[in-house]
Amino acid sequence: MSVKITRELVQRMDQEDIMTAISRNIFPTDLRLRSAGNRKTMDDSSMLKVDESCSKLPSSSVNGGTKVGPGTNLKPIMDAKCLNGRQKVYQHHSTENNCLMRFSIYIPETEDANQKFHVVIFLSGIMCNEQNFLLKTGFQQYASEQNLIVVGADTSPRGVEYPGDRDAPIFGRSAGWYLDATQEPWNKNYNMYSYISKELPEIIRNNFPTTGQFGLIGHSMGGNGAVVIGLRNPSMFKCITLLAPSCNPTSWGQELIFRKFLGDDEEQWKKFDASCVIREYNGPTREIMLDQGGEDEYLDFLLPKRLKTCAENNVNACVTVDLNMREGYDHSYYFVASFIENHLIYHKNVLDNTSM
């Protein structure tokens, strides 16, 4: 049956409806989703608040925080006691993205002033920012129990606007895809790959009590980012786990994502596609844990089995994917909340063994 997507229909659509339309190739790319700014979901409202606060900040406020490193400043936005630790949010000027960025960070409390903690960075999916993981999963309990610093990264540069950056919820300010754009005008600010792989870890390492050992967890779009960033930077990220990851986005996002950010060179696309990267990986042995909801409404284009197959076909036999299908679970943060404890325990064990 043919479905016509009209502006009136979009006004009534939620995120899940939109993603289903995209996955079925019935979503017109020229339809501007002004409804994305009007829907009252936590994802959208919190993202828009960050955009607005960043865009309204005077330039002097960028320099009003704690010095972090060459040309970078760290400004506290939120600090609250949570269980046996502190949940914080910081803002800083990103040299990679050339704009203001925020990240959340949970730091366990300790009586030992010299104690150091391993770090796990969580990469979220589309239409999210650093707030979603912080507010929706209850991870703080398990981070406290495992003595882990857990960082929630943002998904796109903030406080910048370009024509077309609101056209679809899987592109632009809703989704930076953790890549480094090569095409104008996106290459001025959309450098999330370098931000996550270099700048953010340096900020965390220089300003918080870390062991220097990092792991990555990714959900949805963030799962693709975790594989790409983790396997391309194995000396930085020692373990990777995934929750309902997007595993082969070049198979469906050619026009919607990759050609816009990276141009026509499909070899460049492969550098930011999890299935392509895992198939060609040649580095230290990695065992990637992947949890996938059996009732995930996006399963047909997340393609977790394809990621597992590409790992099995890795010519260097140095990476595996442990795919766990979790029956009854969908794609939401309820699913993430159900399994985040297992993932943090996994990271704790791997990072402990790595640092020995």
Coordinates of C-alpha atoms in Angstrom, one line a residue:
M1 CA 0.0 0.0 0.0
S2 CA 1.3 3.4 -0.9
V3 CA 1.6 6.0 1.9
K4 CA 1.8 9.7 1.1
I5 CA 3.6 11.8 3.7
T6 CA 2.2 15.3 3.9
R7 CA 3.1 18.2 6.1
E8 CA -0.1 17.8 8.0
L9 CA 0.7 14.1 8.7
V10 CA 4.2 15.0 9.9
Q11 CA 2.7 17.3 12.5
R12 CA 1.1 14.2 14.0
M13 CA 4.0 11.9 13.7
D14 CA 6.3 10.9 16.5
Q15 CA 10.0 9.9 16.2
E16 CA 9.2 6.3 15.7
D17 CA 6.7 7.0 12.9
I18 CA 9.2 9.2 11.1
M19 CA 11.9 6.6 11.3
T20 CA 9.6 3.9 10.0
A21 CA 8.8 6.2 7.0
I22 CA 12.5 6.7 6.4
S23 CA 13.2 3.0 6.5
R24 CA 10.6 2.3 3.9
N25 CA 11.9 5.0 1.6
I26 CA 8.6 7.0 1.7
F27 CA 9.9 10.1 3.4
P28 CA 10.5 13.0 1.0
T29 CA 14.0 14.5 1.6
D30 CA 12.7 18.0 0.8
L31 CA 10.2 18.0 3.6
R32 CA 11.4 20.3 6.3
L33 CA 10.5 18.9 9.7
R34 CA 9.5 22.0 11.5
S35 CA 7.4 19.6 13.6
A36 CA 10.7 18.3 15.1
G37 CA 10.9 21.6 16.9
N38 CA 7.3 21.4 18.2
R39 CA 7.0 17.8 19.4
K40 CA 7.1 17.7 23.2
T41 CA 9.2 14.6 23.6
M42 CA 12.1 14.6 26.0
D43 CA 14.5 14.0 23.1
D44 CA 13.4 17.0 21.1
S45 CA 12.7 19.5 23.8
S46 CA 16.0 18.9 25.6
M47 CA 17.9 19.0 22.3
L48 CA 16.3 22.4 21.4
K49 CA 17.0 23.8 24.8
V50 CA 20.7 23.1 24.4
D51 CA 20.6 24.7 20.9
E52 CA 18.9 27.8 22.2
S53 CA 21.2 28.2 25.2
C54 CA 24.3 27.8 23.2
S55 CA 23.2 30.2 20.5
K56 CA 22.2 32.9 23.0
L57 CA 25.4 32.8 25.0
P58 CA 27.6 35.8 24.6
S59 CA 31.1 35.1 23.2
S60 CA 32.7 36.1 26.5
S61 CA 31.0 33.3 28.3
V62 CA 33.0 30.8 26.3
N63 CA 36.1 32.0 28.1
G64 CA 34.5 32.1 31.6
G65 CA 35.2 28.6 32.7
T66 CA 38.1 26.5 33.9
K67 CA 41.1 26.2 31.7
V68 CA 41.2 22.8 30.1
G69 CA 44.0 22.8 27.6
P70 CA 45.3 24.7 24.6
G71 CA 42.4 27.0 23.5
T72 CA 39.7 25.1 25.5
N73 CA 37.6 26.1 28.5
L74 CA 35.4 24.0 30.7
K75 CA 32.3 25.6 32.2
P76 CA 30.1 23.8 34.8
I77 CA 26.4 23.7 33.9
M78 CA 25.1 21.3 36.4
D79 CA 26.4 19.5 39.5
A80 CA 24.3 17.2 41.7
K81 CA 25.0 14.4 44.1
C82 CA 23.7 11.1 42.8
L83 CA 24.1 7.9 44.9
N84 CA 27.8 7.6 45.7
G85 CA 29.0 10.1 43.2
R86 CA 28.4 13.4 41.4
Q87 CA 26.4 13.8 38.1
K88 CA 27.7 16.9 36.2
V89 CA 27.3 18.6 32.9
Y90 CA 30.0 20.8 31.4
Q91 CA 30.1 23.1 28.4
H92 CA 33.2 24.0 26.5
H93 CA 34.3 25.5 23.2
S94 CA 35.3 22.6 20.8
T95 CA 38.3 23.2 18.6
E96 CA 37.3 20.3 16.4
N97 CA 33.7 21.4 15.9
N98 CA 34.4 25.2 16.2
C99 CA 31.4 25.7 18.4
L100 CA 30.1 25.2 22.0
M101 CA 29.6 21.6 23.1
R102 CA 28.3 19.9 26.2
F103 CA 28.9 16.6 27.8
S104 CA 27.6 14.9 30.9
I105 CA 29.9 13.1 33.3
Y106 CA 29.3 10.9 36.3
I107 CA 32.2 10.7 38.8
P108 CA 32.2 8.2 41.7
E109 CA 33.0 9.7 45.1
T110 CA 35.9 8.3 47.0
E111 CA 37.8 8.9 50.2
D112 CA 41.1 8.3 48.5
A113 CA 42.2 11.5 46.8
N114 CA 44.5 9.6 44.6
Q115 CA 42.1 7.1 43.2
K116 CA 41.7 6.9 39.5
F117 CA 38.7 5.6 37.5
H118 CA 38.3 3.9 34.1
V119 CA 36.1 5.9 31.7
V120 CA 33.2 4.8 29.5
I121 CA 31.8 7.1 26.9
F122 CA 28.2 6.6 25.8
L123 CA 27.2 7.6 22.3
S124 CA 23.5 8.3 21.8
G125 CA 21.3 8.0 18.7
I126 CA 19.4 10.4 16.6
M127 CA 17.5 13.4 18.1
C128 CA 19.5 13.1 21.3
N129 CA 22.0 15.1 23.2
E130 CA 24.0 14.5 26.4
Q131 CA 20.8 14.6 28.5
N132 CA 19.0 11.5 27.2
F133 CA 21.3 8.9 28.6
L134 CA 21.7 10.9 31.8
L135 CA 18.0 11.1 32.5
K136 CA 16.5 7.9 31.1
T137 CA 18.6 4.9 32.0
G138 CA 19.5 5.0 35.7
F139 CA 23.1 4.1 34.8
Q140 CA 24.4 6.1 37.8
Q141 CA 23.7 3.2 40.2
Y142 CA 25.8 0.8 38.2
A143 CA 28.6 3.3 37.5
S144 CA 28.8 3.9 41.2
E145 CA 28.9 0.2 42.0
Q146 CA 31.6 -0.4 39.4
N147 CA 33.6 2.7 40.2
L148 CA 33.5 4.0 36.6
I149 CA 33.5 7.5 35.2
V150 CA 30.7 7.6 32.6
V151 CA 30.6 10.3 30.0
G152 CA 27.5 11.1 27.9
A153 CA 28.5 12.8 24.6
D154 CA 26.4 15.0 22.4
T155 CA 25.5 13.9 18.9
S156 CA 26.0 17.0 16.8
P157 CA 27.6 20.5 17.0
R158 CA 25.4 23.0 18.7
G159 CA 24.7 26.7 18.2
V160 CA 25.4 26.5 14.4
E161 CA 22.8 26.6 11.6
Y162 CA 23.0 25.7 8.0
P163 CA 20.3 25.4 5.3
G164 CA 19.0 21.9 5.3
D165 CA 20.2 21.0 8.8
R166 CA 16.5 20.5 9.9
D167 CA 15.3 18.7 6.8
A168 CA 15.2 15.2 8.3
P169 CA 15.6 13.8 11.8
I170 CA 18.5 11.6 10.7
F171 CA 20.7 14.4 9.5
G172 CA 22.2 17.7 10.6
R173 CA 21.5 19.0 14.0
S174 CA 19.5 15.9 14.9
A175 CA 22.2 13.5 13.8
G176 CA 25.9 14.2 13.2
W177 CA 26.7 10.5 12.6
Y178 CA 30.0 10.7 14.4
L179 CA 31.9 11.4 11.2
D180 CA 34.1 14.2 9.9
A181 CA 32.4 16.0 7.1
T182 CA 34.3 16.8 4.0
Q183 CA 31.7 18.9 2.1
E184 CA 30.8 22.5 2.5
P185 CA 29.4 23.9 4.6
W186 CA 29.2 20.9 7.0
N187 CA 33.0 20.5 7.3
K188 CA 33.3 23.7 9.2
N189 CA 31.5 22.2 12.3
Y190 CA 30.5 18.6 11.7
N191 CA 33.7 16.9 12.9
M192 CA 32.2 14.6 15.5
Y193 CA 34.6 11.7 14.7
S194 CA 37.6 13.8 15.7
Y195 CA 35.7 15.3 18.6
I196 CA 34.9 11.9 20.1
S197 CA 38.1 10.2 19.2
K198 CA 40.5 12.9 20.2
E199 CA 39.2 16.1 21.8
L200 CA 36.7 14.7 24.3
P201 CA 39.0 12.0 25.7
E202 CA 41.8 14.6 26.1
I203 CA 39.5 16.9 28.1
I204 CA 38.4 14.0 30.3
R205 CA 42.0 12.8 30.8
N206 CA 43.3 16.3 31.7
N207 CA 40.6 17.3 34.1
F208 CA 39.2 14.3 35.9
P209 CA 40.7 11.4 37.9
T210 CA 41.1 8.8 35.2
T211 CA 43.3 5.8 34.7
G212 CA 43.6 6.7 31.0
Q213 CA 41.6 3.6 30.0
F214 CA 38.6 4.3 27.8
G215 CA 35.7 2.2 26.5
L216 CA 32.7 3.0 24.3
I217 CA 29.0 2.1 24.5
G218 CA 26.8 3.0 21.5
H219 CA 23.0 3.0 21.0
S220 CA 21.4 3.2 17.6
M221 CA 23.4 5.7 15.5
G222 CA 25.8 5.8 18.4
G223 CA 26.4 2.1 17.9
N224 CA 27.7 2.7 14.4
G225 CA 29.9 5.5 15.9
A226 CA 31.2 3.3 18.6
V227 CA 32.4 0.6 16.2
V228 CA 33.9 3.1 13.8
I229 CA 35.7 5.2 16.4
G230 CA 36.6 2.2 18.6
L231 CA 38.1 0.1 15.9
R232 CA 39.9 2.9 14.1
N233 CA 41.4 4.0 17.4
P234 CA 42.2 0.8 19.3
S235 CA 45.0 2.3 21.4
M236 CA 42.5 4.8 22.9
F237 CA 39.4 2.6 23.2
K238 CA 40.0 -0.8 24.7
C239 CA 36.5 -2.2 24.6
I240 CA 33.2 -1.6 22.7
T241 CA 29.7 -2.7 23.5
L242 CA 26.5 -2.0 21.5
L243 CA 22.8 -1.6 22.1
A244 CA 20.6 -1.9 19.1
P245 CA 23.3 -0.3 16.9
S246 CA 22.9 1.0 13.3
C247 CA 25.3 -1.4 11.7
N248 CA 25.4 -0.6 8.0
P249 CA 24.0 2.9 7.4
T250 CA 25.6 3.2 3.9
S251 CA 23.1 0.6 2.7
W252 CA 20.2 3.0 3.2
G253 CA 21.5 6.4 3.9
Q254 CA 23.4 7.2 0.7
E255 CA 21.5 10.3 -0.2
L256 CA 20.1 11.2 3.2
I257 CA 23.4 11.2 5.0
F258 CA 26.6 10.2 3.3
R259 CA 26.5 12.1 0.1
K260 CA 25.6 15.3 1.9
F261 CA 28.4 15.0 4.5
L262 CA 31.1 13.2 2.4
G263 CA 30.4 13.8 -1.2
D264 CA 30.5 11.2 -4.0
D265 CA 33.5 9.2 -2.9
E266 CA 32.0 5.9 -1.6
E267 CA 35.4 4.9 -0.2
Q268 CA 35.1 7.8 2.2
W269 CA 31.6 6.5 3.2
K270 CA 33.1 3.1 4.1
K271 CA 35.4 4.8 6.7
F272 CA 32.3 5.7 8.8
D273 CA 30.2 2.5 8.3
A274 CA 30.5 -0.1 11.1
S275 CA 30.1 -3.1 8.8
C276 CA 32.8 -1.9 6.4
V277 CA 35.2 -1.0 9.2
I278 CA 34.8 -4.2 11.2
R279 CA 35.4 -6.3 8.0
E280 CA 38.7 -4.6 7.3
Y281 CA 39.9 -4.2 11.0
N282 CA 43.4 -5.2 11.6
G283 CA 44.4 -4.5 15.2
P284 CA 44.4 -5.9 18.8
T285 CA 41.8 -8.6 19.4
R286 CA 38.3 -7.1 20.1
E287 CA 35.3 -9.0 21.4
I288 CA 32.3 -6.7 20.9
M289 CA 29.1 -7.4 23.0
L290 CA 25.9 -6.5 21.1
D291 CA 22.4 -6.5 22.7
Q292 CA 19.5 -6.2 20.3
G293 CA 15.8 -6.0 21.0
G294 CA 13.8 -8.7 19.2
E295 CA 10.8 -6.4 18.9
D296 CA 12.8 -3.4 17.7
E297 CA 10.7 -1.6 15.1
Y298 CA 13.9 -0.6 13.2
L299 CA 15.5 -4.0 13.1
D300 CA 15.2 -4.3 9.3
F301 CA 17.6 -1.5 8.8
L302 CA 19.7 -1.7 11.9
L303 CA 21.1 -5.0 10.5
P304 CA 23.0 -6.5 13.6
K305 CA 23.3 -9.9 11.9
R306 CA 25.2 -8.2 9.1
L307 CA 27.7 -6.7 11.5
K308 CA 28.3 -10.2 13.0
T309 CA 28.7 -11.7 9.6
C310 CA 31.2 -9.0 8.6
A311 CA 33.2 -9.7 11.8
E312 CA 33.2 -13.4 10.9
N313 CA 34.5 -12.5 7.5
N314 CA 37.3 -10.4 8.9
V315 CA 40.4 -11.7 7.1
N316 CA 42.6 -11.0 10.1
A317 CA 40.4 -12.9 12.5
C318 CA 40.9 -10.3 15.2
V319 CA 37.3 -9.2 16.0
T320 CA 34.1 -11.0 17.0
V321 CA 30.6 -9.9 17.7
D322 CA 28.6 -11.6 20.5
L323 CA 25.0 -10.9 19.3
N324 CA 22.4 -11.3 22.0
M325 CA 18.8 -11.1 20.8
R326 CA 16.6 -9.9 23.6
E327 CA 13.0 -11.0 23.0
G328 CA 10.2 -8.5 23.7
Y329 CA 12.4 -5.4 23.8
D330 CA 12.0 -2.5 21.4
H331 CA 14.5 0.3 20.4
S332 CA 13.7 2.8 23.2
Y333 CA 15.7 3.8 26.3
Y334 CA 13.6 1.4 28.3
F335 CA 15.7 -1.3 26.4
V336 CA 18.9 0.6 27.2
A337 CA 18.0 0.9 30.8
S338 CA 17.3 -2.9 31.0
F339 CA 20.8 -3.9 29.9
I340 CA 23.1 -1.0 30.7
E341 CA 24.3 -2.7 34.0
N342 CA 25.6 -5.7 32.0
H343 CA 27.5 -3.3 29.7
L344 CA 29.1 -1.4 32.5
I345 CA 30.2 -4.6 34.2
Y346 CA 31.7 -5.8 30.9
H347 CA 33.7 -2.6 30.5
K348 CA 34.9 -2.7 34.1
N349 CA 36.2 -6.2 33.7
V350 CA 37.9 -5.6 30.3
L351 CA 39.5 -2.3 31.4
D352 CA 40.7 -3.8 34.7
N353 CA 42.4 -6.6 32.8
T354 CA 43.9 -4.1 30.3
S355 CA 45.4 -1.9 33.0
M356 CA 47.1 -4.8 34.8

